[in-house]
């Protein structure tokens, strides 16, 4: 079937029912593989302690694990606090990246200036550098500067994750935007700044929204930085989900409940940026 | 055209080269930058901060201070948290406890100590960590504190600790030298001896008794593996032991049995360590151990840590567990196997010895702490009879490190429902100590040893594998 | 679903024509200020980068010392760490493991991703529903994904054994054999990142021009011919972008392999990153561990340089053909 508005393309011309059935079976097999671990972790999060390694699918589900993780059973839990800390640091990291990254992206898209390539590539290289490389010195520096275990420290180090995304993707959005429009506005006697704020920014707003959500997701999911640079104050929820992998009994069911809740924000947000995902994931190299 | 546009903004070769150049230039300036990050804690010559403490001992001396603790998520820590209000009431010191799960805990400690910033005043560790953290000066010698009557309360009574446990915290940092000496790098807090726990109901039904020698253990595991399922015990395998590629795979059951058979990890010749994992007897033992797991152990053994191994016992999937006594102890409630476990020292050596390796969760002070006195006030309380008696009876602080606690009626009563637990403990305690040769590259040596064990388990020739281990290890441990 | 690039969306709405403002502002902006403008805009980002780069270069500087817990007051040793490492067997083993993991994982993900994209491109109700779920594995934190899969794969605990037994496969032992430890690591990597390739390939498919395919259909070309001669070559620039990202990422993959096997059994899945971690964190031999990482980093750089050069030629050629 051809959806309206879908361009004719390299699709298979032969629409034999056999091929269609085979294609659908292949799709179902792939998605069964793709969603199986998710089903497993959800099932595990609903198991009582005794069931956690002794049953597959047949057990009586309980929400006790969620209650325990959230501290609703009176046992006390920092999960909600860490969840909020995750929100603070991820949102903070994205905001800082936007405020600082948007002008840089705009400059890189509009002018070729000395060092612009170096700057852009330096930013991209963070994406490919092994994080372990900076961890040992960073642990020292954070202690010396008093940034250890603070939201400010986390927001700063997460720039390694969010800044390259924001700058590279927004540069590609700015580059798409026709210069002529800006020039027309300039001829009408507007200052650069007003043209940028009144004309350019509104038009790239969808791009900014998409890149913000994507950067948020990656900041949220990061493990190594919050693990090494925080402890009880600014710890994030990705780290604290692992807190039950110890003690007298290992509570995989609690880890699962924590992980399911920690994965919700990225999953929900991802639904909103489907359209810009391609450009986002490829750092603007493919525009979808 | 999309690709055209992306070409314009793609990553350029020139850009790459330029950045690579920048990198080279800056790393040439490295010595200037490297000022930060090097150097261990303060050298321990030149007196201890403990010597500054004078006057009569006073619990309230550090009223209003805060002590920061880096702790492993563990029942011992739970007991401490449950009791901490009492400490604060007694001393006026507030505790800030940061807990991390065991799988990442030591990464955290390593980074923390390496930073040299004294972010935490005290933390949990084991003897092998002293061998790594001690030489760079990360740890505070506790003896000057213990000996200063102005700094330590009168009932502290260090002689009350089991002597082997206290010795485990002492070393002179010379590769191959035995533990002991005048410096106390950590104090034992709770410990584990490595013995065999088994399913009493399975043994009873199949008419089995615990094995008294290693060959007997292998046969016993085989019997359980083949007979348990046909006797209504589900899909039960014979014996659970650790198998992941980590240092922790070697030290429990494996090292205990190795030592009981009279085997050593290293010989010390002219101050150099010579690996002995490839002696003919060690090769034969390694081969048998791997064979035992292959025949009667779990599938997927190479990813087995203590929690996989012990939870299999609790879930009724394993008939025996040769591991820490407390790992099995915790499986005796709230699990499918609850109430059905029993303990036995495990196979004896040919000469009847019950030499046993142990793990001691201990407490140490960060030498970079800016708060040493208050930290010591905490340590001596956490190590006191008062707290340890509370933790062992009201909490899950087992095995007790103080003889006064371990022999108290209250403690014995609480352990009595666990068949054979106390008897086993009493049988092995005198021969329970650190069985490894102390040396600074312990984690490399044991991780590589575990990898070799996995290879043998996978079918590699034991002699060739262990010869290669010994050859490659020798320069590294003598580095 | 129609394909629109964001810029097309933007153009679709007529830009708001600004009301006429005060006259003659622009000429008053001095030339010097105009020349400085990009720097003023970019400087904050530069400063932020320098702040983050500092620890990076401190890290790199460790490679020329013999810094370890056993040797806390290190001496300058020049390039000895590099010499020692590159003449050691564990290094070359991990080079081999890293290389074969990266190549296998990238190949599997590329083939599977393009396949999934082709299937989804067919449309259909099922396809459109499932396309929504495509992204799910990419959104789970990798550390959590590794733990999840470790449990799934454990023969005594997870679902993989009963599923395989249901399919008639017996003798499953999880990651016990070197081959399966390697293959399962690839499977988990593919589980997370196949959607990445598929999403990019799908976008590529949807933006290919229609006319060559219409011409081929008129000529009566078969499916395979069209796929080999038209779809694949035209899609390749897109897929290649995904290949670059996957290859670079899988060269430095750590979480998944470490979570599943910690590099075992034996040294069969010990990659450069795992050696780097063991040396610098577990064994506290900081200089040696960081040397491993710098070698890896340099390799990633070199390979990305070559691949990006190829990508540019590819894109220039495609652009030339399109013109």
Short mmCIF file of C-alpha atoms in Angstrom, two decimals, chain A residues 89-98 101 123 126-127 154-170 211-220 222 225 283, chain C residues 48 52:
data_model
loop_
_atom_site.label_atom_id
_atom_site.label_comp_id
_atom_site.label_asym_id
_atom_site.label_seq_id
_atom_site.Cartn_x
_atom_site.Cartn_y
_atom_site.Cartn_z
CA UNK A 89 21.48 18.09 36.05
CA UNK A 90 20.13 16.95 32.67
CA UNK A 91 17.94 20.03 32.17
CA UNK A 92 20.74 22.26 33.45
CA UNK A 93 23.27 20.67 31.09
CA UNK A 94 20.95 21.16 28.12
CA UNK A 95 20.22 24.78 29.01
CA UNK A 96 23.89 25.63 29.37
CA UNK A 97 24.64 23.91 26.08
CA UNK A 98 21.86 25.86 24.37
CA UNK A 101 26.07 26.46 21.90
CA UNK A 123 33.66 19.44 19.93
CA UNK A 126 34.42 14.45 22.55
CA UNK A 127 31.88 12.15 20.98
CA UNK A 154 27.64 17.48 36.88
CA UNK A 155 26.20 20.12 34.56
CA UNK A 156 29.69 21.15 33.60
CA UNK A 157 31.05 17.69 32.87
CA UNK A 158 27.89 16.72 31.00
CA UNK A 159 28.80 19.42 28.49
CA UNK A 160 31.06 16.72 27.06
CA UNK A 161 27.88 14.88 26.15
CA UNK A 162 25.44 17.64 25.29
CA UNK A 163 27.55 20.42 23.78
CA UNK A 164 28.78 18.55 20.67
CA UNK A 165 25.24 17.43 19.93
CA UNK A 166 23.78 20.90 20.26
CA UNK A 167 26.44 22.68 18.24
CA UNK A 168 26.75 20.19 15.41
CA UNK A 169 23.07 19.63 14.91
CA UNK A 170 22.10 23.27 15.20
CA UNK A 211 18.13 18.74 19.91
CA UNK A 212 17.23 19.69 23.47
CA UNK A 213 15.27 16.51 23.97
CA UNK A 214 17.98 14.35 22.43
CA UNK A 215 20.70 16.00 24.51
CA UNK A 216 18.54 15.55 27.58
CA UNK A 217 18.20 11.83 26.87
CA UNK A 218 21.94 11.30 26.48
CA UNK A 219 22.70 13.33 29.58
CA UNK A 220 20.13 11.35 31.53
CA UNK A 222 25.16 8.78 31.10
CA UNK A 225 30.44 10.74 34.97
CA UNK A 283 25.16 14.88 14.28
CA UNK C 48 34.06 25.67 28.10
CA UNK C 52 37.10 20.18 29.81
#
